[in-house]
Tab-separated table of C-alpha atoms in Angstrom:
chain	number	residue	atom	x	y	z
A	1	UNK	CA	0.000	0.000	0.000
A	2	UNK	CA	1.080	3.542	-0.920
A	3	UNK	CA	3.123	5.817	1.458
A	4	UNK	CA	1.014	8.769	2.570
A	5	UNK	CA	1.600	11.772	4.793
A	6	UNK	CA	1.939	10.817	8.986
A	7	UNK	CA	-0.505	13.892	9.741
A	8	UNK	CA	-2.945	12.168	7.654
A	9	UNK	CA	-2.272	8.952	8.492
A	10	UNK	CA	-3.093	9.980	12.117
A	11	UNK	CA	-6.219	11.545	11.263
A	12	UNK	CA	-7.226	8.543	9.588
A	13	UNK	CA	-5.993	6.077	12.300
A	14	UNK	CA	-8.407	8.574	14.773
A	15	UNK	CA	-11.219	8.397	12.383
A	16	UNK	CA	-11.460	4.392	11.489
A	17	UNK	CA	-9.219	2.626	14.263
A	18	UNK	CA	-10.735	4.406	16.995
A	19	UNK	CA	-9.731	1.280	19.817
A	20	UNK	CA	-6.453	0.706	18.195
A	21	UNK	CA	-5.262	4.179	18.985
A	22	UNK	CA	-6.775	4.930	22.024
A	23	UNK	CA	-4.981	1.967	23.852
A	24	UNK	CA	-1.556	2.617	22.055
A	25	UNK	CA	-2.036	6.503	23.372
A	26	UNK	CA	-3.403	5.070	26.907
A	27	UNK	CA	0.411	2.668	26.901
A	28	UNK	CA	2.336	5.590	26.021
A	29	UNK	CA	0.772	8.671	28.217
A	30	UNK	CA	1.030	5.899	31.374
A	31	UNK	CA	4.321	4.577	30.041
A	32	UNK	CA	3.238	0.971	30.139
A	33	UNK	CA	5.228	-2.579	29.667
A	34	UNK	CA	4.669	-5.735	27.980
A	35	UNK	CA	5.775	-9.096	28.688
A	36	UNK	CA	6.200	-12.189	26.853
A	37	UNK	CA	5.180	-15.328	28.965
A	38	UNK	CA	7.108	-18.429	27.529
A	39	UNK	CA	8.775	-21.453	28.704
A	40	UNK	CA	12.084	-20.941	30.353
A	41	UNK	CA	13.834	-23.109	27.223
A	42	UNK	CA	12.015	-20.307	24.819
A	43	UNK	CA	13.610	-17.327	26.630
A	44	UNK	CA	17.049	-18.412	26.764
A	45	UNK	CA	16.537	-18.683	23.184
A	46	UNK	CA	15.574	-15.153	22.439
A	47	UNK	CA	18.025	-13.557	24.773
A	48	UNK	CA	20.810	-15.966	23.155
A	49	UNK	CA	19.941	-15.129	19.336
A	50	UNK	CA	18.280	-12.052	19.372
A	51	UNK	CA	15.610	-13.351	17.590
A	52	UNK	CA	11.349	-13.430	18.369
A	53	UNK	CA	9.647	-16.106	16.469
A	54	UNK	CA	6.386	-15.357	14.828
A	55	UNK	CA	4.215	-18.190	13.990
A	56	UNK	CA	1.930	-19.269	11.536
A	57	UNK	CA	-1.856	-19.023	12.981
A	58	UNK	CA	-3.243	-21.575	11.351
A	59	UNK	CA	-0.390	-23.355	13.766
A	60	UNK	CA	-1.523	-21.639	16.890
A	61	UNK	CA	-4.476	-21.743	19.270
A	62	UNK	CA	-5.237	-17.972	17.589
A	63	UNK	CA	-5.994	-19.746	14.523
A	64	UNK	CA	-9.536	-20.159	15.032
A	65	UNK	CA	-9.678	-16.551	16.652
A	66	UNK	CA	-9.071	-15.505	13.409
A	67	UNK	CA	-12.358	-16.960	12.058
A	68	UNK	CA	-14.179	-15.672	14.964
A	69	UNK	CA	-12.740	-12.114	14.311
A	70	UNK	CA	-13.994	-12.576	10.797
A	71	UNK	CA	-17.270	-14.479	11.735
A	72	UNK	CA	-18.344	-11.648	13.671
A	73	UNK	CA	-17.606	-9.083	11.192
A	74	UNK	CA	-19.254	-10.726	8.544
A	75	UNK	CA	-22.349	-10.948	10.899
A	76	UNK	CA	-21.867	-6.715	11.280
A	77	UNK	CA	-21.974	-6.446	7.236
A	78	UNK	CA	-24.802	-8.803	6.825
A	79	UNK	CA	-27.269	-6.528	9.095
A	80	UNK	CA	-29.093	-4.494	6.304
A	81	UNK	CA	-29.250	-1.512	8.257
A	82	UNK	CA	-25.550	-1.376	9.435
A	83	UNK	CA	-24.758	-2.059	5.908
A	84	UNK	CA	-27.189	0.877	4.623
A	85	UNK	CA	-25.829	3.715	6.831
A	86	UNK	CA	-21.945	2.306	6.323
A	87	UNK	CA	-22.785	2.877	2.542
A	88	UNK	CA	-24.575	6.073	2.917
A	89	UNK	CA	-21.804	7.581	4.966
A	90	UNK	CA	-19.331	7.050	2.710
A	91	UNK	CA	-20.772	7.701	-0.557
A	92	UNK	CA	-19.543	11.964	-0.309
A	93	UNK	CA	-16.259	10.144	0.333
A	94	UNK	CA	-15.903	9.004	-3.322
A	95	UNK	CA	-17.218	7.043	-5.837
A	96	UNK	CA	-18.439	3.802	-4.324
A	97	UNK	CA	-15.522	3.603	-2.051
A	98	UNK	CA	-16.958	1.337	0.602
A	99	UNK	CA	-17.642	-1.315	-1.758
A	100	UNK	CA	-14.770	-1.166	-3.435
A	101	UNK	CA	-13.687	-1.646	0.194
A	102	UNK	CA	-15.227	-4.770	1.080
A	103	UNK	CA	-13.902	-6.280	-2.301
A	104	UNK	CA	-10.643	-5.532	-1.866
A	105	UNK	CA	-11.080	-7.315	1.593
A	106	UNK	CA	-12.944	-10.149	0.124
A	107	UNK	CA	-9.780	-10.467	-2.062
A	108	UNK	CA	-7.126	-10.836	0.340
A	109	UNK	CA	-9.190	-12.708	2.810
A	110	UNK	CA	-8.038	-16.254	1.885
A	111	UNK	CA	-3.981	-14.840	2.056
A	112	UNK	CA	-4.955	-13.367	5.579
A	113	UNK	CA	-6.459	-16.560	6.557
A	114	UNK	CA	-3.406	-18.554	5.902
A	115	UNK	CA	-0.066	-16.039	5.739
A	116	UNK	CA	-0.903	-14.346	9.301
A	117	UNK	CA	1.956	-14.510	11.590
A	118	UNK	CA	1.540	-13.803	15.016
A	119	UNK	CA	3.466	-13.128	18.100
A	120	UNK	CA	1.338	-12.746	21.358
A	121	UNK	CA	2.439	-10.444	24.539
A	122	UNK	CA	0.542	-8.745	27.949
A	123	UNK	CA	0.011	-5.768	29.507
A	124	UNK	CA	2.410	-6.048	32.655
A	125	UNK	CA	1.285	-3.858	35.525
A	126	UNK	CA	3.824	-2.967	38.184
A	127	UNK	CA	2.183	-4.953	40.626
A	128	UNK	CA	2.870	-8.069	39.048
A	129	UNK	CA	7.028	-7.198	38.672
A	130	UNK	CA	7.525	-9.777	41.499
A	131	UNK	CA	5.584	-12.387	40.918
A	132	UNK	CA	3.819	-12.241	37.396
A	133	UNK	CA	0.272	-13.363	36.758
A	134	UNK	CA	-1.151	-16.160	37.964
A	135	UNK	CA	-3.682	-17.004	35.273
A	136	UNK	CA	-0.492	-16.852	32.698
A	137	UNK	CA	1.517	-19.123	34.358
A	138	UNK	CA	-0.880	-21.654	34.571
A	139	UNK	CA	-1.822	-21.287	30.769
A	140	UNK	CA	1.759	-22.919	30.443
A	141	UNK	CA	0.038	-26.104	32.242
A	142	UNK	CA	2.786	-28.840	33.160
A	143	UNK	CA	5.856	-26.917	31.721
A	144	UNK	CA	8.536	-27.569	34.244
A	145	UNK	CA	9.971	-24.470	33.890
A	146	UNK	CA	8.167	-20.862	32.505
A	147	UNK	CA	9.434	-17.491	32.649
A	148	UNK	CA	8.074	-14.140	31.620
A	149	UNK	CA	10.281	-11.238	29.736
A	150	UNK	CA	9.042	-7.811	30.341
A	151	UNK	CA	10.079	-5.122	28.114
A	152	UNK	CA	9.518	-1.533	27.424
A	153	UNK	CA	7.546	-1.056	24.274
A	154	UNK	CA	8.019	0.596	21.108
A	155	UNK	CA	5.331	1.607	18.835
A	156	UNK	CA	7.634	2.516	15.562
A	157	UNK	CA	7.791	-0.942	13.304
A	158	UNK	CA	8.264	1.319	9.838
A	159	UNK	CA	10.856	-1.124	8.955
A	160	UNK	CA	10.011	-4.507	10.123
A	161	UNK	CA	6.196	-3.681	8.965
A	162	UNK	CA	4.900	-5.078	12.015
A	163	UNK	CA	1.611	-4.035	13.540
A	164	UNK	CA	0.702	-3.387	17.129
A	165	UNK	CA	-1.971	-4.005	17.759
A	166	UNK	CA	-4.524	-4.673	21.278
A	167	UNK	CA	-7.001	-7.441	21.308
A	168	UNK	CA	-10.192	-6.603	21.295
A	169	UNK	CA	-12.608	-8.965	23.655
A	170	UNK	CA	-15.832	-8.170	22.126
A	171	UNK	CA	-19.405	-9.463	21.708
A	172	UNK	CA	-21.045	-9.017	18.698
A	173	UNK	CA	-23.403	-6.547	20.465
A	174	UNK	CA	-19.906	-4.724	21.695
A	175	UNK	CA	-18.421	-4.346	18.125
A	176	UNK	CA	-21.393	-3.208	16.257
A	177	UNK	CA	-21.265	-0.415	18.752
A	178	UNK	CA	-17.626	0.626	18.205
A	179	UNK	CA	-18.550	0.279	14.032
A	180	UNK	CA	-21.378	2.885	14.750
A	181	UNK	CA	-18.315	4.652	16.155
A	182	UNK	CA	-16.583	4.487	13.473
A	183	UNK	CA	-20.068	5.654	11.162
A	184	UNK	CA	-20.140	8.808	13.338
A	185	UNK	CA	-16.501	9.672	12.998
A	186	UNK	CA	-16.578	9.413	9.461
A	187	UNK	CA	-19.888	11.926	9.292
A	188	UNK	CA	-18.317	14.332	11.481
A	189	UNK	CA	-15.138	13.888	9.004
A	190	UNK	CA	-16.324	14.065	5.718
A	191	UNK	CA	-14.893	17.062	4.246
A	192	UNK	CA	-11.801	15.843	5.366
A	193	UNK	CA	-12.504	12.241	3.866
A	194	UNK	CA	-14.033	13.966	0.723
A	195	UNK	CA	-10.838	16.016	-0.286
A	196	UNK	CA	-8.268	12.659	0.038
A	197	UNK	CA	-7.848	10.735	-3.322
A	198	UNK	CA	-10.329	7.496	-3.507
A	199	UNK	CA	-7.010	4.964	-2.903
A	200	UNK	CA	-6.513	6.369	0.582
A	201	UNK	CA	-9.966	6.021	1.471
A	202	UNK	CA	-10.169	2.752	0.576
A	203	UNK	CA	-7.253	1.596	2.168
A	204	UNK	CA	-7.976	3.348	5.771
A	205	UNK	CA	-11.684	1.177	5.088
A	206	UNK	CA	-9.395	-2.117	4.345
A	207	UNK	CA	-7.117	-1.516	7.222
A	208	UNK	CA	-9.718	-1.113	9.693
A	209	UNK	CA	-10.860	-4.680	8.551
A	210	UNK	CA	-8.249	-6.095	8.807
A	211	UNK	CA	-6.791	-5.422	12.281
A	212	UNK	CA	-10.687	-5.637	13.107
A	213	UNK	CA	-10.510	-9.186	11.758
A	214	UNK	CA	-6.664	-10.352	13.423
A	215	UNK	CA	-7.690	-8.538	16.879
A	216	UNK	CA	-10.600	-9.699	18.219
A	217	UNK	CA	-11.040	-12.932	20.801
A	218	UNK	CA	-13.437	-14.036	23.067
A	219	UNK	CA	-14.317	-11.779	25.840
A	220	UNK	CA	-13.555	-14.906	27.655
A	221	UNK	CA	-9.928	-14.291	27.727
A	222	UNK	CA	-10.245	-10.540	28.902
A	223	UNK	CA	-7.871	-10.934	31.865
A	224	UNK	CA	-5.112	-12.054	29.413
A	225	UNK	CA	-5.022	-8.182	28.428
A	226	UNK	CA	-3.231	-9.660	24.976
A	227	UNK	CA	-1.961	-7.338	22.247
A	228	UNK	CA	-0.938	-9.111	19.124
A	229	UNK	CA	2.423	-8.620	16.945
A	230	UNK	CA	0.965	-8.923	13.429
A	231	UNK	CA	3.008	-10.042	10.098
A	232	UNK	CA	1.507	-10.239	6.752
A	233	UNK	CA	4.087	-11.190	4.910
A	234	UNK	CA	2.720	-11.357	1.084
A	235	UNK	CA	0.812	-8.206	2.122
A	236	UNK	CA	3.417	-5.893	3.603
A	237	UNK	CA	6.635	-8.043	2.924
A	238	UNK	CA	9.795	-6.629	5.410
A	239	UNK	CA	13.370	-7.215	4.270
A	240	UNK	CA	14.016	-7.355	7.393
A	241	UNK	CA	11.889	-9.889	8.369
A	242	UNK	CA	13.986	-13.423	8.219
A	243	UNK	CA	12.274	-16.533	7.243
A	244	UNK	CA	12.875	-19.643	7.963
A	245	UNK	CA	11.554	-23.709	8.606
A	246	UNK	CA	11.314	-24.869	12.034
A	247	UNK	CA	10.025	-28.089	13.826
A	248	UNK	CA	7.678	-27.237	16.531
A	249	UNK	CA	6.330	-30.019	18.624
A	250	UNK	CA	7.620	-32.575	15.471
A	251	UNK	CA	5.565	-30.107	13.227
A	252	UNK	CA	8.037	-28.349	10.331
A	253	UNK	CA	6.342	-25.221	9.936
A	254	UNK	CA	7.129	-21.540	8.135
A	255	UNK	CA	8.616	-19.309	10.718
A	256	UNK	CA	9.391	-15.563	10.751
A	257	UNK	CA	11.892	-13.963	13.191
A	258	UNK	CA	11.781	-10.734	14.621
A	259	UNK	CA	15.568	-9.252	14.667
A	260	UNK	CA	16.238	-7.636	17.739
A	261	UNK	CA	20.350	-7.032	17.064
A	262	UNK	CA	22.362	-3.585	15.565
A	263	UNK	CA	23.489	-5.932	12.662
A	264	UNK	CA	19.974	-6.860	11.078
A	265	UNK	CA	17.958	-3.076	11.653
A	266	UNK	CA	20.780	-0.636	10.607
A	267	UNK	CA	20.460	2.763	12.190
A	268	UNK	CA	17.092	1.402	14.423
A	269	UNK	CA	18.893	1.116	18.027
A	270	UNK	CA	15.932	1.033	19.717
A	271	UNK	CA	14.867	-2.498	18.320
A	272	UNK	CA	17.232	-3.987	20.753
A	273	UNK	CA	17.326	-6.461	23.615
A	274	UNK	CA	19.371	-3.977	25.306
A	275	UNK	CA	16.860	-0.860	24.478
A	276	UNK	CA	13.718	-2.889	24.937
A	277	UNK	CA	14.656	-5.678	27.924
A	278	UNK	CA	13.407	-4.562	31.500
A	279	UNK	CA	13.569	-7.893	33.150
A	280	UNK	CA	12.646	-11.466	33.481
A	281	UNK	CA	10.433	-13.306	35.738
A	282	UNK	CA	11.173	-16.803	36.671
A	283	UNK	CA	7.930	-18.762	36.801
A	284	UNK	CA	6.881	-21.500	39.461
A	285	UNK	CA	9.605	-24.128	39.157
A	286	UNK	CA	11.029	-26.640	40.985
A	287	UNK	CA	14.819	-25.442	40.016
A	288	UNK	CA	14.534	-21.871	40.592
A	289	UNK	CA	18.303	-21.312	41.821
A	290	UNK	CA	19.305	-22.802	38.319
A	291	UNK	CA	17.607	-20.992	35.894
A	292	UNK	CA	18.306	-17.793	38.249
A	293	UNK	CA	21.983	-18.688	37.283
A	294	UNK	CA	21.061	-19.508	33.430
A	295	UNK	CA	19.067	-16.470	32.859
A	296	UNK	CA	22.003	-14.139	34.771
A	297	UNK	CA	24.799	-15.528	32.709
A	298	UNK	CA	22.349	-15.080	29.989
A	299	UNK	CA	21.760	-11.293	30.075
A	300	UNK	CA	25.277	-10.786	30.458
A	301	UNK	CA	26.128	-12.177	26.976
A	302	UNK	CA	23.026	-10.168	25.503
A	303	UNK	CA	24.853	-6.972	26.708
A	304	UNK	CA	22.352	-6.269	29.543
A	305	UNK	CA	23.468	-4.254	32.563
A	306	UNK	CA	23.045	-5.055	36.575
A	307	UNK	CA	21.613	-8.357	35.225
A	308	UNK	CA	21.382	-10.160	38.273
A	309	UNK	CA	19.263	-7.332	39.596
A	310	UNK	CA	17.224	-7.902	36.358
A	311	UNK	CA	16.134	-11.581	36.972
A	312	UNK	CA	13.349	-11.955	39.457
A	313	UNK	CA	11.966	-15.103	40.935
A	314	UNK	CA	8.298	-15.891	41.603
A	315	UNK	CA	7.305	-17.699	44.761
A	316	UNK	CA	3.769	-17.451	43.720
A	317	UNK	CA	1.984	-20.677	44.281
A	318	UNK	CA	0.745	-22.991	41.326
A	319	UNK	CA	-1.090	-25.643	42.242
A	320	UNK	CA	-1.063	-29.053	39.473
């Protein structure tokens, strides 16, 4: 998709990804972490090769989230009046934009179905810096050994093409209300809208889809507090981006790494373990003092300072 202005881009982002960017402003204004619940195995990995795996969904539990992201959008477009007043709105926007819109969706919607790559992380509070979450650790079941790797976040993925993006635990009742949002934003918008080529339009439409379709779960799962690291690799292909095959639980399987080192993402320091690491939480385990030592040498060899101040271990309880 074309490059366009970052003043407009904004305005656009404000106008058709109204939860999107209220959440990313809420992390920033309260200067809020992340974290990364794994298996201890998984984050001596990442620290050792500065790399972040993103998987395939269709290999993931988030595979069927997917459909119901899409399910319950479809069930949004099929309501004849929603549809009418989406249309309506639009139409001083350009010619036939919105369903030019929905085509251009339809299109890609097999390719986002099975080329989504995923990497899922949490809101960390500060309360939890000593003993992480319960409910995560125990999503980690019979793992001997779990640990959880909070970092500072950074919203700026121009090069790696990577989106940001919070899930969304809605009903169906609960996003029809946010697209009736989204309705009124683009009434109270439209001169705006109306003087931006038809392209643009159409793309902010598509976009809003999309991240609609990758971001919402369950409202189930609210107390994960998930935000999703999104790659669409045929879509928005990254340079950057390193591919490889990898055998997962005796599956092979496509994989894309995240680099997080000064030799992959020239003049990007911030993309770092170093820049980005805060600290690591040892989950429930019955070698504690061992990985304490592991993870300490560790963050020493990934450049980290103080790191034995940086490894924590939990003593909360986790019952089998």
């Amino acid at each position: 998709m074309e490059t366009i202005d970052h003043n407009v881009q904004l305005k656009l982002s404000n106008i058709f990804s109204i939860y999107t960017t209220s959440r990313r402003d809420e992390m920033k204004k309260i200067g809020g972490r992340f974290v990364h619940y794994t298996s201890a195995e998984n984050a001596i990995k990442i620290l050792r090769s500065k790399r972040v795996w993103m998987r395939n969904a269709r290999c993931m539990n988030d595979y069927s989230e997917i459909d119901h992201g899409h399910d319950l959008l479809l069930k949004s477009f099929n309501d004849v009046n929603f549809k009418r007043m989406f249309y309506e709105v639009l139409e001083p926007c350009g010619s036939e934009v919105h369903q030019r819109a929905l085509d251009l969706f339809d299109q890609w919607w097999h390719n986002i179905h099975n080329n989504t790559f995923i990497t899922s992380i949490s809101e960390h509070d500060s309360e939890e810096d000593s003993n992480g979450r319960l409910s995560m650790w125990r999503a980690y079941g019979q793992q001997s050994a779990k640990a959880a790797i909070v970092f500072k976040p950074t919203f700026d993925n121009t090069l790696l093409k990577l989106f940001l993006v919070p899930t969304a635990y809605y009903s169906q009742a609960k996003l029809n209300e946010e697209l009736k949002k989204v309705i009124n934003n683009i009434k109270n918008d439209q001169d705006f809208l109306a003087s931006l080529d038809d392209q643009t339009i159409i793309n902010a439409i598509f976009g809003m889809l999309l991240l609609t379709t990758v971001s919402l779960k369950h409202e189930g799962f609210r107390e994960e507090r998930e935000w999703r690291i999104i790659y669409l690799p045929e879509m928005m292909p990254s340079k950057l981006m390193l591919h490889t095959i990898e055998t997962i639980n005796g599956i092979p399987q496509s994989i894309y790494q995240i680099p997080l080192d000064d030799n992959q993402i020239e003049n990007v320091d911030t993309l770092t373990i170093p820049k980005l690491f805060e600290k690591i939480i040892i989950g429930p385990s019955d070698y504690p003092l061992s990985l304490y030592d592991a993870f300490k040498k560790a963050l020493e060899e990934a450049g980290i300072d103080n790191p034995a101040s940086r490894v924590i271990v939990s003593n909360i309880p986790l019952r089998a």
